[in-house]
Short mmCIF file of C-alpha atoms in Angstrom, two decimals:
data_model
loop_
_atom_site.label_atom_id
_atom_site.label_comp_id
_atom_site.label_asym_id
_atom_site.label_seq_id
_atom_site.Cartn_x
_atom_site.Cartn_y
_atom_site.Cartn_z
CA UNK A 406 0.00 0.00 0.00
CA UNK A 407 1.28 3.46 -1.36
CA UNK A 408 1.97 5.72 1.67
CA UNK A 409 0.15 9.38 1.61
CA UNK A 410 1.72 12.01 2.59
CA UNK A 411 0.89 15.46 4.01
CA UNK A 412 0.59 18.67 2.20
CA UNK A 413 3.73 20.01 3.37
CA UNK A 414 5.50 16.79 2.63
CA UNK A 415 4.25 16.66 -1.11
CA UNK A 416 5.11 20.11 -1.23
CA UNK A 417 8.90 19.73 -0.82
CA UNK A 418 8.75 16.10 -3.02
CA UNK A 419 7.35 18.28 -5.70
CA UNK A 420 9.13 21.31 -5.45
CA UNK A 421 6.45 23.82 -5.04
CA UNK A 422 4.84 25.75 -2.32
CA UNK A 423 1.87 24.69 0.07
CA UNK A 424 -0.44 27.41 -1.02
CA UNK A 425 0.47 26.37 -4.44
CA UNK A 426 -0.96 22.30 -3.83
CA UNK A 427 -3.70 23.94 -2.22
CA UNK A 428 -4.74 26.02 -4.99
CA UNK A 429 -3.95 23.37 -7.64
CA UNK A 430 -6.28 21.51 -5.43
CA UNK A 431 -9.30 24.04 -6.04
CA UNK A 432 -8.35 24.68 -9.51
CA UNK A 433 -8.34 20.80 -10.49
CA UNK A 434 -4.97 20.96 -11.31
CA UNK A 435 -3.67 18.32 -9.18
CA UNK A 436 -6.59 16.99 -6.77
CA UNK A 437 -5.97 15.53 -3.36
CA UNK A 438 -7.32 12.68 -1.38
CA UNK A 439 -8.97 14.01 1.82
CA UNK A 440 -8.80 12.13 5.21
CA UNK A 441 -12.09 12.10 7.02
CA UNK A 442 -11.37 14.62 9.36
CA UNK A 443 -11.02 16.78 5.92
CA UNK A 444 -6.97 17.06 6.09
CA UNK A 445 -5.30 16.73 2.30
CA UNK A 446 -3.41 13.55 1.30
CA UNK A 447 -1.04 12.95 -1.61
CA UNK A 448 -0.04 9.83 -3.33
CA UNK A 449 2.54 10.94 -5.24
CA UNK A 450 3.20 7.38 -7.02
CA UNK A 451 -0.69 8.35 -8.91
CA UNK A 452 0.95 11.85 -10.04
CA UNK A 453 2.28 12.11 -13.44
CA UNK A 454 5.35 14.19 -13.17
CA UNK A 455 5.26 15.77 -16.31
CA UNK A 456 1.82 17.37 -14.95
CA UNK A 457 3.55 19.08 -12.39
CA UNK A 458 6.42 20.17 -14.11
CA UNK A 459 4.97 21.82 -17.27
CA UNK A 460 2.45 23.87 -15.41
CA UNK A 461 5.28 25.52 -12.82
CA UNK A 462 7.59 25.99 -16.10
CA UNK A 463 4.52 27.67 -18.31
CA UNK A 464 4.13 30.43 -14.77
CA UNK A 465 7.44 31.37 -15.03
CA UNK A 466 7.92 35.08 -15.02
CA UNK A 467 10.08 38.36 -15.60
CA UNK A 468 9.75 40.21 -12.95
CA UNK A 469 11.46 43.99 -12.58
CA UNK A 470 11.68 44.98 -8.48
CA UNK A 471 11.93 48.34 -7.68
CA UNK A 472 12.47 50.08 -4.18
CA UNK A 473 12.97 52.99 -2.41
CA UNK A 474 13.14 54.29 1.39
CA UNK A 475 10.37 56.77 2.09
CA UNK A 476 7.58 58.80 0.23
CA UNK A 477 9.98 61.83 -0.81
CA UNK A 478 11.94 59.70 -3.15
CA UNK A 479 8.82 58.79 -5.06
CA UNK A 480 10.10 60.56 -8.12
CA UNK A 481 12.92 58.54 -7.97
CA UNK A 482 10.80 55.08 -7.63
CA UNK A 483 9.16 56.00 -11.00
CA UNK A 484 12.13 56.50 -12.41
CA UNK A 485 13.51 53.52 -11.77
CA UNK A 486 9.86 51.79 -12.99
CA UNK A 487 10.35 53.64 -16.05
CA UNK A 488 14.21 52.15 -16.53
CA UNK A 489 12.94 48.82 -16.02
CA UNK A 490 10.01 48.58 -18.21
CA UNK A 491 12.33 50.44 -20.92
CA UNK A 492 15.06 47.71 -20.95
CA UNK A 493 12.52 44.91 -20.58
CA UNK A 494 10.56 46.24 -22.98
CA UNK A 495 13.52 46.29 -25.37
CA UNK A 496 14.72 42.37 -24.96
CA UNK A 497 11.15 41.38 -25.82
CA UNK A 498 10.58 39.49 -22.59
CA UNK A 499 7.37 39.62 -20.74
CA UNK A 500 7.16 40.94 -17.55
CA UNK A 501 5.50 42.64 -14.25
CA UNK A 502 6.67 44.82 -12.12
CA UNK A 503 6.55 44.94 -8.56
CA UNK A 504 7.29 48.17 -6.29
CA UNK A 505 7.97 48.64 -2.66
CA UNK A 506 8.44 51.41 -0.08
CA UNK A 507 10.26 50.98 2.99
CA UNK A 508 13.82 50.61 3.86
CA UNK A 509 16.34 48.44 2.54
CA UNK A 510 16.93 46.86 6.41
CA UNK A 511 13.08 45.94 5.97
CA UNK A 512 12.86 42.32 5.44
CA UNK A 513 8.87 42.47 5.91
CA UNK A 514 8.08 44.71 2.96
CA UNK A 515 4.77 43.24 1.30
CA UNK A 516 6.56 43.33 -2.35
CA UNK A 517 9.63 41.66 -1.35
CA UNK A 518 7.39 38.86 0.37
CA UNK A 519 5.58 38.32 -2.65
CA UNK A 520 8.72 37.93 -4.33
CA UNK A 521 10.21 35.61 -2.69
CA UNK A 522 7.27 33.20 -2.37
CA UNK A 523 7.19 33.67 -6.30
CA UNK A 524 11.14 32.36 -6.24
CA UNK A 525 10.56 29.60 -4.08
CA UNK A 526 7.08 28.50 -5.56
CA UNK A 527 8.97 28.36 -9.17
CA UNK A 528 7.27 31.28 -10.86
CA UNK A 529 9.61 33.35 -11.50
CA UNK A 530 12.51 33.26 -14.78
CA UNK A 531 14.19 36.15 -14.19
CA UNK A 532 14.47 38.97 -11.66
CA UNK A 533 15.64 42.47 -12.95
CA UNK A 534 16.67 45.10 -10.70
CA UNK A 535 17.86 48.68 -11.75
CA UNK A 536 21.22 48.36 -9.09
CA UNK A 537 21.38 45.84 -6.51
CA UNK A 538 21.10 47.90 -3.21
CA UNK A 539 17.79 48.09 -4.47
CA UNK A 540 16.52 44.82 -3.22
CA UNK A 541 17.84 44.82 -0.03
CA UNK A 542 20.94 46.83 2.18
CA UNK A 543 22.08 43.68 3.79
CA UNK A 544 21.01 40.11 2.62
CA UNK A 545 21.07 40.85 -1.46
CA UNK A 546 23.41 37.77 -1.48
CA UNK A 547 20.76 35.40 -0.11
CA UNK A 548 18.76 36.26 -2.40
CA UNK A 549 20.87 35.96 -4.92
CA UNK A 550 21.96 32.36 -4.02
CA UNK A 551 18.21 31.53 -3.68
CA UNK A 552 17.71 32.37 -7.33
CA UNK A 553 20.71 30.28 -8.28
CA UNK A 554 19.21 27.79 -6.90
CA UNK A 555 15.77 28.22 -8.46
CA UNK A 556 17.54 28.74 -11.78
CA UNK A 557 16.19 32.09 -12.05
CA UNK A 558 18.72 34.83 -14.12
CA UNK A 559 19.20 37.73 -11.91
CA UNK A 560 19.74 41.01 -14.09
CA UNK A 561 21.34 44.41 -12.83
CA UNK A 562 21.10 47.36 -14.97
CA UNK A 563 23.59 49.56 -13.71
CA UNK A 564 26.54 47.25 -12.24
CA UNK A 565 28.61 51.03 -11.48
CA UNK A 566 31.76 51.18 -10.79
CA UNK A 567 32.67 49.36 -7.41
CA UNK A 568 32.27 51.20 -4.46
CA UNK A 569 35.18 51.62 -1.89
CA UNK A 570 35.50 50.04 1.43
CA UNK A 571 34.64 53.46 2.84
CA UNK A 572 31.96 54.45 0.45
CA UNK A 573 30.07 51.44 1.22
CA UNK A 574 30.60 51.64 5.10
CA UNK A 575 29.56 55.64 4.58
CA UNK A 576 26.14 54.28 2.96
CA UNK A 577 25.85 51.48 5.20
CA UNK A 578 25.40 53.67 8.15
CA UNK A 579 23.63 56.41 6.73
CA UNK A 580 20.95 53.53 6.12
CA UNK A 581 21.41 52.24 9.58
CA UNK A 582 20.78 55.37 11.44
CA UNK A 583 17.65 56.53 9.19
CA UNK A 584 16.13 53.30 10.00
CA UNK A 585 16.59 53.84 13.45
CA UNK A 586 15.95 57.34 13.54
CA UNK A 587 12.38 56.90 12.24
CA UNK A 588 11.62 54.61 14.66
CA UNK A 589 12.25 56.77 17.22
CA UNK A 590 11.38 60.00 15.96
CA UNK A 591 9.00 59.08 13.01
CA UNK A 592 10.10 59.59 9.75
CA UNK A 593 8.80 63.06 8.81
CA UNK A 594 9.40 64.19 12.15
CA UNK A 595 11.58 67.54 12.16
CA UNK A 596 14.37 65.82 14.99
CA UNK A 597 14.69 62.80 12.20
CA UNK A 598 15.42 64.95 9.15
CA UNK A 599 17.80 67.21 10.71
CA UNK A 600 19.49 63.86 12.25
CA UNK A 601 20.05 62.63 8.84
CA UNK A 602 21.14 66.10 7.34
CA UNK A 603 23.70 66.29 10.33
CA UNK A 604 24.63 62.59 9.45
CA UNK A 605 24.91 62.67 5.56
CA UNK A 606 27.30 65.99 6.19
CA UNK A 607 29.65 64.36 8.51
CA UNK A 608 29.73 61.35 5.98
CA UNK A 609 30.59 63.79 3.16
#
């Protein structure tokens, strides 16, 4: 007798996400057994594995991320929206961007979340970013190495020149102490924005 196994369990045999079983399992996609105490159960020996794999591979995606810190650099975020639909525009590929506003220290941003449940549930092709601070201060690399690992192409605009050990320190900590400063002042406070004036003229 074939053993069943849980949601989560098929989920990591198959190389998807739970929410993604459970919504092939309301779509008809890929239908579960139910226990009677209504819990899903998958016998994966019954599942043709072609199935599986040509519907994750036909949702694969472009997707162009775009970030900045707070609502006075939203002339900046549109620029950068307008970069990345330009150059994606240009290869040909098809794609969707997704925005976010918050700080790059913020690992709880709602389009950042949304992007990486699209890497790990195998949506996503390729990820194109206008520079690469722009997904995240700290952590980029993670990222990164999750996308190798997904197989998805990671494409930066504008590589730049390479930053110094100072110049990236100097941003490092401007980032750090505007973070910290809104928290404690609120980030359109008066006391915040002359703490980061004070902070980005000491830098320079």
């Amino acid at each position: 007798m074939n053993r069943l196994l849980s949601i989560k369990q098929a989920a990591n045999q198959l190389g998807v996400s739970v929410s993604t079983l459970r919504r092939w399992d309301e779509t008809g996609v890929l239908v579960a057994q139910r226990t009677p105490k209504g819990h899903r159960r998958y016998d994966l020996s019954k599942i043709n594995p072609n199935l599986t794999r040509n519907k994750v591979e036909q949702q694969r995606k472009t997707i162009a991320y775009a970030r900045v810190s707070s609502h006075d650099q939203n002339p900046d975020l549109q620029r950068q929206i307008e970069m990345l639909e330009l150059y994606c525009s240009a290869q040909g590929w098809s794609f969707e961007v997704i925005s976010d506003l918050g700080s790059g220290m913020n690992y709880h941003k709602k389009g950042l979340k949304r992007l990486l449940d699209d890497i790990l549930d195998n949506k996503i092709d390729r990820l194109v970013l206008t520079h690469k601070d722009r997904l995240l201060r700290f952590g980029a690399e993670l990222v990164f190495a999750l996308c190798e690992a997904r197989q998805v192409e990671v494409v930066i605009i504008n590589q730049g020149e390479n930053l110094s050990f100072e110049e990236e320190l100097a941003q490092d900590v401007l980032e750090i102490i505007t973070v910290f400063s809104a928290r404690l002042y609120g980030s359109r406070s008066k006391k915040n924005k002359k703490l980061i004036e004070a902070v980005k003229a000491s830098l320079e």
